[in-house]
CSV table of C-alpha atoms in Angstrom, one decimal:
chain,number,residue,atom,x,y,z
A,120,MET,CA,25.0,-15.5,-10.8
A,121,THR,CA,23.1,-13.9,-13.6
A,122,ARG,CA,19.3,-13.6,-14.1
A,123,TYR,CA,18.1,-14.7,-17.6
A,124,ALA,CA,14.9,-15.1,-19.6
A,125,ALA,CA,14.4,-18.1,-21.8
A,126,LEU,CA,12.2,-17.4,-24.8
A,127,LEU,CA,10.9,-20.5,-26.5
A,128,GLN,CA,9.8,-20.3,-30.1
A,129,GLY,CA,6.2,-21.3,-31.0
A,130,VAL,CA,5.2,-23.3,-28.0
A,131,ASN,CA,1.6,-23.5,-26.8
A,132,VAL,CA,0.4,-21.5,-29.8
A,133,GLY,CA,-2.0,-23.0,-32.3
A,134,GLY,CA,-1.7,-26.5,-30.8
A,135,ARG,CA,1.6,-27.3,-32.6
A,136,THR,CA,4.1,-27.7,-29.8
A,137,SER,CA,2.9,-28.2,-26.3
A,138,VAL,CA,5.2,-27.5,-23.4
A,139,PRO,CA,3.5,-27.4,-20.0
A,140,MET,CA,5.0,-24.6,-18.0
A,141,ALA,CA,5.2,-26.8,-14.8
A,142,GLU,CA,7.4,-29.2,-16.8
A,143,LEU,CA,9.5,-26.3,-18.2
A,144,ARG,CA,10.1,-25.1,-14.7
A,145,GLU,CA,11.1,-28.6,-13.6
A,146,LEU,CA,13.4,-29.1,-16.6
A,147,LEU,CA,15.2,-25.8,-15.9
A,148,GLY,CA,15.7,-26.9,-12.3
A,149,GLU,CA,17.1,-30.2,-13.5
A,150,LEU,CA,19.6,-28.3,-15.6
A,151,GLY,CA,20.9,-26.7,-12.4
A,152,HIS,CA,19.2,-23.3,-12.7
A,153,THR,CA,17.6,-21.7,-9.7
A,154,GLY,CA,14.9,-19.1,-9.1
A,155,VAL,CA,12.9,-20.5,-12.0
A,156,ALA,CA,9.6,-19.0,-12.8
A,157,THR,CA,7.4,-18.9,-15.9
A,158,TYR,CA,5.3,-16.2,-17.4
A,159,LEU,CA,2.1,-17.0,-19.2
A,160,ARG,CA,1.8,-20.3,-21.2
A,161,SER,CA,3.7,-19.3,-24.3
A,162,GLY,CA,7.3,-20.3,-23.5
A,163,ASN,CA,8.6,-17.6,-21.2
A,164,ALA,CA,10.7,-18.6,-18.3
A,165,VAL,CA,13.2,-16.8,-16.1
A,166,PHE,CA,16.0,-18.3,-14.1
A,167,THR,CA,19.3,-17.6,-12.4
A,168,SER,CA,22.5,-19.4,-13.5
A,169,ASP,CA,26.3,-19.2,-13.5
A,170,HIS,CA,26.5,-21.9,-16.2
A,171,GLY,CA,27.7,-19.8,-19.2
A,172,ASP,CA,26.8,-17.5,-21.9
A,173,GLU,CA,23.4,-17.0,-23.5
A,174,ASP,CA,24.1,-19.2,-26.6
A,175,THR,CA,25.4,-22.1,-24.4
A,176,LEU,CA,22.4,-21.9,-22.1
A,177,ALA,CA,19.9,-21.8,-25.0
A,178,ALA,CA,21.5,-24.8,-26.6
A,179,GLY,CA,21.3,-26.7,-23.4
A,180,ILE,CA,17.7,-25.9,-22.9
A,181,ALA,CA,16.8,-26.8,-26.5
A,182,GLN,CA,18.6,-30.1,-26.1
A,183,ALA,CA,16.8,-30.9,-22.9
A,184,LEU,CA,13.4,-29.9,-24.4
A,185,GLU,CA,14.0,-32.2,-27.3
A,186,ALA,CA,15.0,-35.1,-25.0
A,187,ARG,CA,12.0,-34.5,-22.8
A,188,PHE,CA,9.3,-33.8,-25.4
A,189,GLY,CA,10.7,-35.6,-28.5
A,190,ARG,CA,10.6,-32.5,-30.7
A,191,SER,CA,12.8,-29.6,-31.5
A,192,VAL,CA,12.0,-26.3,-29.8
A,193,ALA,CA,14.1,-23.3,-30.6
A,194,CYS,CA,15.1,-21.3,-27.6
A,195,LEU,CA,16.8,-17.9,-27.1
A,196,VAL,CA,18.2,-16.8,-23.8
A,197,ARG,CA,18.8,-13.2,-22.9
A,198,ASP,CA,20.2,-11.7,-19.7
A,199,ALA,CA,18.5,-9.1,-17.5
A,200,ALA,CA,20.8,-6.3,-18.7
A,201,TYR,CA,20.0,-7.0,-22.3
A,202,LEU,CA,16.2,-7.1,-21.7
A,203,ALA,CA,16.4,-3.8,-19.8
A,204,GLN,CA,18.3,-2.3,-22.7
A,205,VAL,CA,15.7,-3.5,-25.2
A,206,ALA,CA,13.0,-1.8,-23.1
A,207,ALA,CA,15.0,1.4,-22.6
A,208,ASN,CA,15.9,1.7,-26.3
A,209,CYS,CA,12.3,1.2,-27.7
A,210,PRO,CA,12.0,3.7,-30.6
A,211,PHE,CA,8.2,4.0,-30.2
A,212,PRO,CA,6.3,5.7,-27.4
A,213,ALA,CA,5.6,2.5,-25.4
A,214,ALA,CA,4.0,4.3,-22.5
A,215,GLU,CA,1.4,5.7,-24.8
A,216,LEU,CA,0.5,2.4,-26.6
A,217,GLU,CA,-1.4,-0.7,-25.7
A,218,GLY,CA,0.7,-3.8,-25.2
A,219,ARG,CA,-0.9,-5.4,-28.3
A,220,GLN,CA,0.3,-2.5,-30.5
A,221,LEU,CA,4.0,-3.0,-29.8
A,222,HIS,CA,6.0,-6.1,-30.3
A,223,VAL,CA,9.6,-7.1,-30.2
A,224,THR,CA,11.0,-9.9,-32.3
A,225,PHE,CA,14.2,-11.3,-30.7
A,226,TYR,CA,16.8,-12.8,-33.0
A,227,ASP,CA,19.6,-15.2,-32.3
A,228,ARG,CA,22.2,-12.8,-33.7
A,229,PRO,CA,22.4,-9.2,-35.1
A,230,VAL,CA,20.6,-8.6,-38.3
A,231,GLU,CA,21.6,-6.2,-41.0
A,232,PRO,CA,19.1,-3.7,-42.4
A,233,ALA,CA,19.7,-5.1,-45.9
A,234,ARG,CA,17.9,-8.3,-44.9
A,235,PHE,CA,14.7,-6.2,-44.8
A,236,ALA,CA,15.3,-4.3,-48.1
A,237,SER,CA,12.4,-6.1,-49.8
A,238,VAL,CA,9.9,-4.7,-47.3
A,239,ASP,CA,8.7,-1.3,-48.3
A,240,PRO,CA,8.0,0.6,-45.1
A,241,ALA,CA,5.8,3.2,-46.8
A,242,ALA,CA,3.5,0.6,-48.2
A,243,HIS,CA,2.5,-0.5,-44.7
A,244,LEU,CA,2.0,2.8,-42.9
A,245,PRO,CA,0.8,3.5,-40.2
A,246,GLU,CA,2.6,0.2,-39.2
A,247,GLU,CA,6.3,0.7,-38.7
A,248,PHE,CA,9.4,-1.3,-37.6
A,249,ARG,CA,12.8,-0.4,-36.4
A,250,LEU,CA,15.9,-2.6,-35.8
A,251,GLY,CA,17.7,-2.8,-32.5
A,252,ASP,CA,20.4,-5.0,-31.0
A,253,ARG,CA,19.3,-8.5,-32.1
A,254,ALA,CA,15.8,-7.3,-32.0
A,255,LEU,CA,13.1,-5.8,-34.2
A,256,TYR,CA,10.5,-3.4,-32.8
A,257,LEU,CA,7.2,-3.5,-34.5
A,258,TYR,CA,4.4,-1.0,-34.1
A,259,VAL,CA,1.0,-2.3,-35.3
A,260,PRO,CA,-1.8,0.0,-34.3
A,261,ASP,CA,-4.5,-2.6,-35.1
A,262,GLY,CA,-2.7,-5.5,-33.4
A,263,LEU,CA,-0.5,-8.3,-34.8
A,264,GLY,CA,-3.2,-10.5,-36.1
A,265,ARG,CA,-4.2,-8.1,-38.9
A,266,SER,CA,-0.8,-6.8,-39.6
A,267,LYS,CA,0.4,-7.0,-43.2
A,268,LEU,CA,3.8,-5.6,-42.2
A,269,ALA,CA,4.3,-8.4,-39.6
A,270,ALA,CA,3.5,-10.9,-42.4
A,271,ALA,CA,6.0,-9.3,-44.7
A,272,LEU,CA,8.7,-9.2,-42.0
A,273,SER,CA,8.3,-12.9,-41.2
A,274,ARG,CA,8.4,-14.3,-44.8
A,275,PRO,CA,10.9,-17.1,-45.1
A,276,ALA,CA,12.9,-15.0,-47.7
A,277,VAL,CA,13.5,-12.4,-44.9
A,278,THR,CA,14.0,-14.6,-41.9
A,279,ARG,CA,15.9,-17.5,-43.6
A,280,GLY,CA,18.7,-18.8,-41.3
A,281,LEU,CA,17.5,-16.9,-38.2
A,282,VAL,CA,16.0,-18.1,-35.0
A,283,ALA,CA,13.3,-15.5,-34.2
A,284,THR,CA,10.6,-15.3,-31.6
A,285,SER,CA,8.2,-12.4,-30.8
A,286,ARG,CA,6.7,-11.0,-27.7
A,287,ASN,CA,4.2,-8.2,-27.1
A,288,TRP,CA,5.3,-5.2,-25.1
A,289,ASN,CA,3.4,-6.4,-22.0
A,290,THR,CA,5.4,-9.6,-22.0
A,291,VAL,CA,8.7,-7.7,-22.6
A,292,GLU,CA,8.0,-5.4,-19.6
A,293,ALA,CA,7.0,-8.4,-17.5
A,294,LEU,CA,10.3,-10.3,-18.3
A,295,VAL,CA,12.3,-7.1,-17.6
A,296,GLY,CA,10.7,-7.0,-14.2
A,297,MET,CA,11.1,-10.7,-13.5
A,298,THR,CA,14.8,-10.7,-14.4
A,299,ARG,CA,15.6,-7.6,-12.5
A,300,ASP,CA,18.1,-8.4,-9.7
């Protein structure tokens, strides 16, 4: 049995796609997962399963969400060890920053640095980004809402073909704690 986090893309943000967390917990239980809990209202759930790999689990959750809510919701699933590794490998001084200043964008697969070649890091200082394992770490001292670097990194020309979803550092740490065995 492995502990996982399900990261739903773009739910309960801006009124576009509503997924009540009580229904998400119920749905995950119906899929045979145990120890289900949600964090906040923005599509973060943790569960225990022995049903397969991350991609298979994500596909099953996405299919069930579409069947239940009638709309497509992209989902990434990451196991506890991966989330702990993401936290441990943060290239920025997370302990010294506010949670709103540090974000992680999770991708469905590894991304090559060449994908971000059109983004000039020097033009966005003091904001910075670094690539990790299927993740991008983003330091935005004034928060995400005002970040020109975040906008440049999320342009369709940069993200085409990827499933991506971002979480602030407080959420990353909470999910690490919730998935810890």
